[in-house]
Coordinates of C-alpha atoms in Angstrom, one line a residue:
Chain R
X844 CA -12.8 -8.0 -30.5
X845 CA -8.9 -8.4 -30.7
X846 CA -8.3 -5.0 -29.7
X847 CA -10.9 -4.4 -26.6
X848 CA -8.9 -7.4 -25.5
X849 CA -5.7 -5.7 -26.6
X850 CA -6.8 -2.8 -24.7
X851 CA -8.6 -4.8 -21.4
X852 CA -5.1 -6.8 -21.0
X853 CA -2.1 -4.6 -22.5
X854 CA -2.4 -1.0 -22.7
X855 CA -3.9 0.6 -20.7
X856 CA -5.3 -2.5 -19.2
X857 CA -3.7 -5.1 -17.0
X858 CA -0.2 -4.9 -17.9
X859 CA 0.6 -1.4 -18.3
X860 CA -1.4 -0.6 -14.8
X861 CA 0.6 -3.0 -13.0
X862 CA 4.1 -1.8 -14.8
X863 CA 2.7 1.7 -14.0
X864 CA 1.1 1.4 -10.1
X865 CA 4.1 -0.6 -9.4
X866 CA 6.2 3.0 -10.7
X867 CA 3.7 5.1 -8.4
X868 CA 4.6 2.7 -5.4
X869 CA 8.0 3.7 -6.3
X870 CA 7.8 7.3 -6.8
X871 CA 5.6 7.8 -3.4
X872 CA 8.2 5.7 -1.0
X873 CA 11.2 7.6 -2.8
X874 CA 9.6 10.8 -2.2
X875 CA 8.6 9.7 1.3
X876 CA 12.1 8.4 2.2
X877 CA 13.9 11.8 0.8
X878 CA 11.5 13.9 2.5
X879 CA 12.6 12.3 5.8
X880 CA 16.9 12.7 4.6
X881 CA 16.6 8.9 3.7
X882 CA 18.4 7.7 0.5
X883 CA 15.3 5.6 0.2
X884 CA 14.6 2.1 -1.9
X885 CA 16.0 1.4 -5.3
X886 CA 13.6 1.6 -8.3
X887 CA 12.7 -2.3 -8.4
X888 CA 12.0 -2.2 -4.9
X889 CA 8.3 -2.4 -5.3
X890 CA 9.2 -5.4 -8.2
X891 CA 11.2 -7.3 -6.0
X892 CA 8.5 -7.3 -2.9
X893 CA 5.6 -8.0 -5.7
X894 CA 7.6 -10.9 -6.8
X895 CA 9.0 -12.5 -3.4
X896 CA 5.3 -12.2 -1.8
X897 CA 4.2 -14.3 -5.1
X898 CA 6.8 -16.7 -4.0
X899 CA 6.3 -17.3 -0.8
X900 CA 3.5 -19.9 1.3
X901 CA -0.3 -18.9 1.3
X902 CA -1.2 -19.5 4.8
X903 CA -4.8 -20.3 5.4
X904 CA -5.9 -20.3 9.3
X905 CA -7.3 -22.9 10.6
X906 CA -9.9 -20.5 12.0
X907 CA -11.2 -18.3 9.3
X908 CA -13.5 -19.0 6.3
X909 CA -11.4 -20.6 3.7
X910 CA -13.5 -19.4 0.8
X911 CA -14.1 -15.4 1.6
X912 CA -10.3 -15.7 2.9
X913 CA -9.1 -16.6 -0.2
X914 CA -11.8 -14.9 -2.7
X915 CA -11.4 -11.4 -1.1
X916 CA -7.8 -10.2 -2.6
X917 CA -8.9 -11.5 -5.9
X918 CA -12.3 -9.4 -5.6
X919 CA -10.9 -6.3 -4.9
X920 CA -8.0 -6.3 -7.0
X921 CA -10.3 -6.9 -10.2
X922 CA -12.6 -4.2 -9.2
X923 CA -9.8 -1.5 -8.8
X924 CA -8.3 -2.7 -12.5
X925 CA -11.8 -2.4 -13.9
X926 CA -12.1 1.0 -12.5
X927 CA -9.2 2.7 -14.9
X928 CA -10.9 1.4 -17.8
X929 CA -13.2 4.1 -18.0
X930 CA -10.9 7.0 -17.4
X931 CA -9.8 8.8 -20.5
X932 CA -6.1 8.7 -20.5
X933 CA -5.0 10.3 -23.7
X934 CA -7.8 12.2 -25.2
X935 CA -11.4 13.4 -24.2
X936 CA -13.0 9.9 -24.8
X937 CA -12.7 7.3 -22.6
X938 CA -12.2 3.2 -23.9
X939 CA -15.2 2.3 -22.6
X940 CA -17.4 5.5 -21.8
X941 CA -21.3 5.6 -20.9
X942 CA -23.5 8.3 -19.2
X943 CA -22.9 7.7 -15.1
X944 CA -19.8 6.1 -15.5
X945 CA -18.0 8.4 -13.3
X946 CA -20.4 7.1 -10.8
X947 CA -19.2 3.6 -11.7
X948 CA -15.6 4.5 -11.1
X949 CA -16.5 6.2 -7.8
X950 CA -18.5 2.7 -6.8
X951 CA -15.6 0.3 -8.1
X952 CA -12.7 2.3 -6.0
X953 CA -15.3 1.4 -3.1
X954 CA -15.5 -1.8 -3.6
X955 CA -11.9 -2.7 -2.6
X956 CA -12.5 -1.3 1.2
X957 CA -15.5 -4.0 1.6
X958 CA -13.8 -6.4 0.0
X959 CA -11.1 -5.8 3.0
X960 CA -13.7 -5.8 5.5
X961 CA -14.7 -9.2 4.5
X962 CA -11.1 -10.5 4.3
X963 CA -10.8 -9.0 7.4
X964 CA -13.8 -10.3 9.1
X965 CA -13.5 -13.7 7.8
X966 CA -9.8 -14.3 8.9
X967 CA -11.2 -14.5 12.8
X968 CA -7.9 -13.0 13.8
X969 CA -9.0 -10.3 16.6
X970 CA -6.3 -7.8 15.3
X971 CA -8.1 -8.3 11.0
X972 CA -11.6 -7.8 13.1
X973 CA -10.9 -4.8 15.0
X974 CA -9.1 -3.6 11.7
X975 CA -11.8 -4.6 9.6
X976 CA -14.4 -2.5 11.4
X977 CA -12.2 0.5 11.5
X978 CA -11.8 0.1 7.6
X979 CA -15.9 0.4 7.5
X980 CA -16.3 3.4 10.4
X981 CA -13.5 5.2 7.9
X982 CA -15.4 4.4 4.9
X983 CA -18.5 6.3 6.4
X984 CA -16.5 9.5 7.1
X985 CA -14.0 10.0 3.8
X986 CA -16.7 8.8 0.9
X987 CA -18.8 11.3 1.2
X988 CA -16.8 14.5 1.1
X989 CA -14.6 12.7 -2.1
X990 CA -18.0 11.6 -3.9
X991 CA -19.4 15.5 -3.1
X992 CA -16.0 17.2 -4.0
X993 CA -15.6 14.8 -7.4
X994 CA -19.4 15.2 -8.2
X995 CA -19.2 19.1 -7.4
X996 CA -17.1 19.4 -10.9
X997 CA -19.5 16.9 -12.7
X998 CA -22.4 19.2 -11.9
X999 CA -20.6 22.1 -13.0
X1000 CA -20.2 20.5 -16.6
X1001 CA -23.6 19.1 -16.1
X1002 CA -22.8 15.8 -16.6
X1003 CA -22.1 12.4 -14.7
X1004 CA -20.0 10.7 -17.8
X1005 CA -16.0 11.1 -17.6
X1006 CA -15.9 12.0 -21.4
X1007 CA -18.8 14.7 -20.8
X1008 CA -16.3 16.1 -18.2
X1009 CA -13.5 16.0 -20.1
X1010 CA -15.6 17.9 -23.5
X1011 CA -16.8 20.2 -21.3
X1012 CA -13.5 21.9 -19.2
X1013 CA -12.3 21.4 -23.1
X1014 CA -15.2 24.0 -24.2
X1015 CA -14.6 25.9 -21.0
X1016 CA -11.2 26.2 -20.6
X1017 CA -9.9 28.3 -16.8
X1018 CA -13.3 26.9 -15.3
X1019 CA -11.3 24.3 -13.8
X1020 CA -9.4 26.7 -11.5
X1021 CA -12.9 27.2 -9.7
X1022 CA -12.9 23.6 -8.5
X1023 CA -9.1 23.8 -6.3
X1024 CA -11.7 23.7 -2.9
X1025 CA -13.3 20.6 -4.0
X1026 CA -9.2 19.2 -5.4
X1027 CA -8.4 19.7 -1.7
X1028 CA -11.4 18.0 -0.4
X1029 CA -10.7 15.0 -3.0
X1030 CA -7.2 14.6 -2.0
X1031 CA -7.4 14.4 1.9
X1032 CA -10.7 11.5 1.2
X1033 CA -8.7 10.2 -0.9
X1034 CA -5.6 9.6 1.6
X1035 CA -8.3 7.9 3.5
X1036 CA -9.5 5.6 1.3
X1037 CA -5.6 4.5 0.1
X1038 CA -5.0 3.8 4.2
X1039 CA -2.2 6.5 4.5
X1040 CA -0.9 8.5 7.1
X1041 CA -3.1 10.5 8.3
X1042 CA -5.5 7.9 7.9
X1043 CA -3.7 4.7 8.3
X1044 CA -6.1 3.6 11.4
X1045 CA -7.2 0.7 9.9
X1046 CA -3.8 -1.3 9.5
X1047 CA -2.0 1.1 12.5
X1048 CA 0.7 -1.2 13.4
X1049 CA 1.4 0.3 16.4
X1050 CA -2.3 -0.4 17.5
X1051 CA -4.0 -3.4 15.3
X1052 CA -0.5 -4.9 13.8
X1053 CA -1.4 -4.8 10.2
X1054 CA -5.5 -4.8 10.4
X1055 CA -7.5 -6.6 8.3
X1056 CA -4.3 -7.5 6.5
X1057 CA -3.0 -9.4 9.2
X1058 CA -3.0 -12.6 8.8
X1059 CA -3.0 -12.4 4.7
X1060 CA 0.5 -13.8 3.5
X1061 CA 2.3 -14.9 0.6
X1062 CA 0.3 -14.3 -2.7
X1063 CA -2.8 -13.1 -1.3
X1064 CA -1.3 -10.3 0.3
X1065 CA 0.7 -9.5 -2.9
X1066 CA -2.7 -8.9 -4.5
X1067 CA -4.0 -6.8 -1.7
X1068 CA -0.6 -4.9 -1.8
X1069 CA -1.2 -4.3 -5.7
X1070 CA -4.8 -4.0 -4.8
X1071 CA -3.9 -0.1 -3.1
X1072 CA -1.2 0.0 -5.6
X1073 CA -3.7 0.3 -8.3
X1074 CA -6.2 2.5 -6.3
X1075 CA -3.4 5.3 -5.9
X1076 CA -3.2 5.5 -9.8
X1077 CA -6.4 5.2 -10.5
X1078 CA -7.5 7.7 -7.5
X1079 CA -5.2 9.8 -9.0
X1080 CA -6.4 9.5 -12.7
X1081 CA -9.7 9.8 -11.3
X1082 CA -8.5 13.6 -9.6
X1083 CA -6.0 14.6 -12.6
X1084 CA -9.5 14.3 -14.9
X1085 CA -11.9 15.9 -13.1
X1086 CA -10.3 18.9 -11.3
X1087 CA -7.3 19.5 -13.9
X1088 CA -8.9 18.8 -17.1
X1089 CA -6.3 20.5 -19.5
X1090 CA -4.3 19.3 -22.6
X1091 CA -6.8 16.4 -23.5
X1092 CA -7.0 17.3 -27.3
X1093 CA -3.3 18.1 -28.6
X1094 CA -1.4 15.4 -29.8
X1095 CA -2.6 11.4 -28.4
X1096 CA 1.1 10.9 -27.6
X1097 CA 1.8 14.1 -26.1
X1098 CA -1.8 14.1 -24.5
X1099 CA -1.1 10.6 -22.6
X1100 CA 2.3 12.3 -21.3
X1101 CA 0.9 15.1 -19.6
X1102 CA -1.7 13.0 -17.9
X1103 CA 0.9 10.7 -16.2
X1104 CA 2.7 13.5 -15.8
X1105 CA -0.6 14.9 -14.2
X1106 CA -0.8 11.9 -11.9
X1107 CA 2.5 11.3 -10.4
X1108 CA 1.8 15.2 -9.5
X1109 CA -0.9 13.7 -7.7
X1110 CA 0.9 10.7 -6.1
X1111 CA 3.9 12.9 -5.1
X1112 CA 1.3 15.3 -3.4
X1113 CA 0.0 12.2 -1.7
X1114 CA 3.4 11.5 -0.6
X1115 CA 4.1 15.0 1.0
X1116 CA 1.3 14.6 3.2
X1117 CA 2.0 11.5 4.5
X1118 CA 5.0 12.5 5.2
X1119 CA 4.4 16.0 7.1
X1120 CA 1.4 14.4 8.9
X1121 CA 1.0 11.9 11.9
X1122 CA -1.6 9.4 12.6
X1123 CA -5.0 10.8 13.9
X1124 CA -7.3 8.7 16.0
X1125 CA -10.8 7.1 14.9
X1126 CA -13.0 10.0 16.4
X1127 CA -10.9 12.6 15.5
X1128 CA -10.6 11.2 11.7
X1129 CA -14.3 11.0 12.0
X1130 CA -14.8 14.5 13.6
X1131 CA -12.1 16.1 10.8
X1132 CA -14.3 14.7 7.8
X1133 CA -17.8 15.7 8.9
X1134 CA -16.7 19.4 10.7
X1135 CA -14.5 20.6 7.5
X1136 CA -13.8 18.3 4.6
X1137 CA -17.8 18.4 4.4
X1138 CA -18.7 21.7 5.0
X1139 CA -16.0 22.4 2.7
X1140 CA -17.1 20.1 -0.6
X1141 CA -20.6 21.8 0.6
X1142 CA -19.1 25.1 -0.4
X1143 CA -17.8 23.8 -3.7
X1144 CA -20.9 23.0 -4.5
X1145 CA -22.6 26.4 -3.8
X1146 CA -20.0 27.9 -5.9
X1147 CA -20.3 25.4 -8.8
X1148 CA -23.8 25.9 -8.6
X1149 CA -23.3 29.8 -8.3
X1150 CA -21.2 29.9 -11.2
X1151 CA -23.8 27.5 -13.7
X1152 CA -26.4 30.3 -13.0
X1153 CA -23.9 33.1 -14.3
X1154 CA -21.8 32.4 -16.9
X1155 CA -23.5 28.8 -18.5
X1156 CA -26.9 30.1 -18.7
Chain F
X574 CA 12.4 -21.2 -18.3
X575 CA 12.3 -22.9 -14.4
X576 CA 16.1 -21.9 -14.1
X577 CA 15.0 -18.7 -14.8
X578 CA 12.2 -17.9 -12.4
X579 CA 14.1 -19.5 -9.5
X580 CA 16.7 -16.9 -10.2
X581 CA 14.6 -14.1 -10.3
X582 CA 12.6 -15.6 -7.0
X583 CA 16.5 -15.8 -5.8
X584 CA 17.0 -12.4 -6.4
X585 CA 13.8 -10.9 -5.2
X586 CA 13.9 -12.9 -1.9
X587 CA 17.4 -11.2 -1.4
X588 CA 16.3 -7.8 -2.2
X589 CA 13.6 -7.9 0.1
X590 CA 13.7 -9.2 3.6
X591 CA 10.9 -7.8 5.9
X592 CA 11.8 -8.3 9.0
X593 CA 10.2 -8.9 12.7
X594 CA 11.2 -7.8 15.5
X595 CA 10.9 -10.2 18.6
X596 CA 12.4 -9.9 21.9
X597 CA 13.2 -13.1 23.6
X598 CA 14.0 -12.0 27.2
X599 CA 16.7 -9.4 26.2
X600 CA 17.6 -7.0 28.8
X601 CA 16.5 -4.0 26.0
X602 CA 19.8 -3.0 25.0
X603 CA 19.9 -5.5 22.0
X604 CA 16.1 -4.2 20.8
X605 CA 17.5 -0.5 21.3
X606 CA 20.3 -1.5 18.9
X607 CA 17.9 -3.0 16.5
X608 CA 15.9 0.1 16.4
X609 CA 18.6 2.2 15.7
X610 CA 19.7 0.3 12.4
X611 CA 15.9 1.1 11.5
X612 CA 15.9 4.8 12.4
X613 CA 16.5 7.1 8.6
X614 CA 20.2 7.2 10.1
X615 CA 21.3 4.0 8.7
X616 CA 18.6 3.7 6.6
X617 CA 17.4 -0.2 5.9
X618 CA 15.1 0.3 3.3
X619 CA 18.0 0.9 1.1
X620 CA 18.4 -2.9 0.8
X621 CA 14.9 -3.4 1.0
X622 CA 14.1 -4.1 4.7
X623 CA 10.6 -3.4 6.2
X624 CA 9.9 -3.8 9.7
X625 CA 6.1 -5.9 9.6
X626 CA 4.6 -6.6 12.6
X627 CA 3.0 -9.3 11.5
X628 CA 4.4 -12.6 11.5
X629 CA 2.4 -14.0 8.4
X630 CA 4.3 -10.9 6.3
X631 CA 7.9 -11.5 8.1
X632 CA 10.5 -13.3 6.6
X633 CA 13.0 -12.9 8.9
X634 CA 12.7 -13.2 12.2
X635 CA 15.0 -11.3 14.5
X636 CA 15.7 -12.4 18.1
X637 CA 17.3 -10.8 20.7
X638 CA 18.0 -12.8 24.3
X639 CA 18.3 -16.1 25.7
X640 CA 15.2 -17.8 25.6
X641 CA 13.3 -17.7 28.5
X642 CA 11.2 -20.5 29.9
X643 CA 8.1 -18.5 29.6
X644 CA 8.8 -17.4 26.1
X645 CA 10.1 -20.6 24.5
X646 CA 6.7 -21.3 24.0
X647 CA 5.9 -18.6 22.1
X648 CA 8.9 -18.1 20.6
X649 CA 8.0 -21.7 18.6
X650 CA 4.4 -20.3 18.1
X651 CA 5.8 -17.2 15.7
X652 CA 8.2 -19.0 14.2
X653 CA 4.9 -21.5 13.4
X654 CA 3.1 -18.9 12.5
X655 CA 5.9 -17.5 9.6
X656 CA 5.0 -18.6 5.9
X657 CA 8.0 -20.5 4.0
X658 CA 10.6 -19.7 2.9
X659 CA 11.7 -18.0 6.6
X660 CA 15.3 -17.2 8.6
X661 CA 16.3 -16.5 12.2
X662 CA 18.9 -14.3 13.2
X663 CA 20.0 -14.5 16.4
X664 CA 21.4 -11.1 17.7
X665 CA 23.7 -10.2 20.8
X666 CA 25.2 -12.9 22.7
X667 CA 22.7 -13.7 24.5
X668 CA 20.6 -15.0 21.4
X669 CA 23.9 -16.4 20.4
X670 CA 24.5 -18.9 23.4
X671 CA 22.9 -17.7 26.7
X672 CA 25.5 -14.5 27.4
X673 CA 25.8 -13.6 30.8
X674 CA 22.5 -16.0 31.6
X675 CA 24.6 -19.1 30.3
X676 CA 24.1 -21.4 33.2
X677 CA 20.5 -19.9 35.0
X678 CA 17.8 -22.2 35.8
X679 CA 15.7 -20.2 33.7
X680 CA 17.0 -19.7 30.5
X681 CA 17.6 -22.0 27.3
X682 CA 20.6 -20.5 26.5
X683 CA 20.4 -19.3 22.9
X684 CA 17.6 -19.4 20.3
X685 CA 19.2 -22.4 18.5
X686 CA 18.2 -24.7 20.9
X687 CA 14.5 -23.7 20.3
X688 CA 14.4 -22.9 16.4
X689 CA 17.0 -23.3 13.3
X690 CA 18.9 -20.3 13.3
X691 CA 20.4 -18.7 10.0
X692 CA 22.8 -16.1 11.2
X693 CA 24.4 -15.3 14.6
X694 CA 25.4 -11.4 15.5
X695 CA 27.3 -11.1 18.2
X696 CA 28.0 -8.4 20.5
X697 CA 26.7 -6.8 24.0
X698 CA 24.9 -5.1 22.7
X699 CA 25.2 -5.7 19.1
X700 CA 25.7 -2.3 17.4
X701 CA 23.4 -1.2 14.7
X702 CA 26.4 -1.6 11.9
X703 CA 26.8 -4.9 12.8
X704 CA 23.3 -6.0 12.7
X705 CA 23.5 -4.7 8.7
X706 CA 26.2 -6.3 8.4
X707 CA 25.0 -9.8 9.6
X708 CA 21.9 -9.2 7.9
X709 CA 23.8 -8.5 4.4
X710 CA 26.1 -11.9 4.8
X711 CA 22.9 -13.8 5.5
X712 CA 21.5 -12.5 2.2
X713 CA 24.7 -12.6 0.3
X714 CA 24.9 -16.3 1.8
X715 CA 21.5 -17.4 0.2
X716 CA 22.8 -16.0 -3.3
X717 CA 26.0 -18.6 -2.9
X718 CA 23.7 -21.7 -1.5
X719 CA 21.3 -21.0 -4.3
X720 CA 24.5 -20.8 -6.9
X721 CA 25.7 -24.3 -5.9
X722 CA 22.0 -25.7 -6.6

């Protein structure tokens, strides 16, 4: 009991995810302002904007629905924590591991963007309303090519649990080299679901101000800050597991270093695209996902299944 | 314990002024200025500033003109609309007393006659240097006030 608690609130739980998505925040603006000849923020930059927002007044407007206003941020912060609880970190089993839960993890990193539509919707601010509604058209385009891409390398190790993943790339080591399509596939969705350039039209400032953030302040918006904080990590555990599934069994220290290792990769790959890409529009976002990004993870699949018929008979 | 947390809320507060960016009936140079500091040339996310564009995530609000009749107004609406704790800065002379409009029928003459104003940059236009600079003393000011607490 004391140490699922231990685990839930410490390491890897609450604390460590926070010291460690607050890190990623760091790395991806660094990367981001060197990329463009910047010297860029200092490390405790994303500490010191955590802990001024916590400090600062909660405005409530007079307008929106106090209760979704405030309940939102919360909603979607503890769904993204929940989500890295069941993503093996150091070794091929997970802390808390069933069969489906990388479904689970795949539905709790979605649950964020609704809970930002409802924020959104509910702060009756015309700018949050046209932002929230973009955040759902989005939604509709990016999940499908990142659930077929992620599940493309479940059904090639035939199974929908992270651990089952993990054992089987273990077994089969090189197989994972098949799966760089559906990596590709994974990593542009998941730009979209993290709000980043290309696919920052939900909170375009230049359009919608901040979108369905915009009228959030003080502590609230802290939490939605460290809300897409936590969803880069855990995006990016999410990737590291399933499409570079080396190096699980050596060592439990050594293991856990190679998989943050694994995901700042991730993050600073996240950050070079942001950086080399601009803004699209809704249509064209739309038009992008469902003319290649879906043909594409359709592929993937082809292939994966392809490959099960040959070698894993 | 409480001395503590106020200075770390101290310190984060100075390390991290977001800033927005609202004209006040400036003739453009001022805003052109204030774009510049922003560009990767001078670089303000070194000491932390973002430009937001909303109010609700500003918290400092940076002004450039003498305040028109039409946009006193909304000028108080913004400031309103800014959660505690917030600052004005008041840049070019214009925002500083009126400029070259002191004495028109039309203009307030200078944001401090509409809203508190925490720091005044001067200059026609104000050039990008000096708006870091103003923006630096403002912060290093709030260390000092918060000292003699």
């Amino acid at each position: 009991m004391l140490g699922e608690l231990f685990y839930i609130f410490i390491f890897p739980g609450f604390i460590f995810l926070i010291i460690f998505s607050l890190t990623a925040e760091f790395i991806d603006r660094k990367i981001y302002a060197r990329l463009q000849n910047r010297v860029g923020p200092p490390w405790f930059q994303p500490w010191a904007d955590f802990i001024k927002l916590l400090a600062k007044e909660d405005i409530v407007p007079a307008e929106s629905n106090p209760k979704m206003f405030k309940v939102a941020p919360i909603f979607a912060l503890a769904a993204a924590i929940s989500a890295f609880l069941y993503i093996p970190l150091w070794k091929t089993d997970a802390l808390f591991s069933f069969n489906g839960d990388l479904i689970v993890v795949l539905y709790l990193l979605t649950l964020p963007t609704l809970a930002f539509f409802i924020g959104g919707w509910y702060s009756t601010s015309l700018y949050s309303r046209i932002g929230s509604v973009r955040c759902m058209t989005q939604l509709f385009a990016y999940e499908v090519p990142l659930f077929m891409g992620i599940l493309s390398s479940a059904l090639l190790a035939d199974s929908w649990s992270l651990k089952g993943i993990a054992v089987f790339y273990m077994a089969h080591p090189w197989f994972w080299l098949f799966n760089l399509a559906g990596f590709s596939v994974s990593l542009i969705s998941l730009l979209g679901k993290l709000e980043k350039v290309p696919f920052d039209i939900p909170e375009a400032e230049t359009e919608v101000v901040a979108g369905a953030f915009t009228e959030y302040s003080g502590r609230m918006l802290a939490f939605l800050r460290m809300t897409l904080d936590i969803e880069l990590v855990t995006g990016s555990a999410l990737l590291a597991l399933v499409f570079f599934p080396f190096a699980l069994n050596v060592h439990p220290a050594l293991g856990f270093v190679i998989f943050m290792i694994k995901i700042l990769f991730i993050v600073s790959l996240i950050a070079l695209l942001r950086t080399v890409v601009a803004r699209l529009r809704i249509d064209q976002m739309i038009d992008f996902c469902w003319k290649f990004l879906v043909p594409l993870a359709a592929t993937q699949l082809l292939l994966n299944l392809m490959l099960k018929g040959m070698f894993l008979r | 314990m409480m001395n503590l947390t106020k200075k770390i809320i101290t310190w984060a507060r100075i390390k991290s002024p977001w800033i927005l960016h609202f004209n006040t009936g400036a003739c453009n140079a001022c805003d052109i200025e204030i774009i510049a500091a922003l560009t990767p040339r001078y670089d303000l996310e070194r000491f932390g500033v973002l430009l937001k564009g909303s109010p609700r995530h500003a918290d400092v609000l940076v002004c450039s003109g003498p305040v028109t009749k039409q946009i006193e107004e909304r000028l108080c609406r913004i400031y309103e609309q800014m959660p505690e704790p917030k600052f004005v800065v008041a840049v070019g002379a214009c925002a500083c007393s009126g400029g070259v409009n002191k004495g028109c029928y039309n203009v307030a003459e200078g944001i401090d006659k509409v809203i508190p104003v925490s720091a005044y940059i001067p200059g026609c236009p104000a050039s990008p240097k000096a708006i870091i600079d103003g923006v630096v003393k403002l912060l290093a000011s709030l260390e000092e006030k918060e000292a003699k607490k």
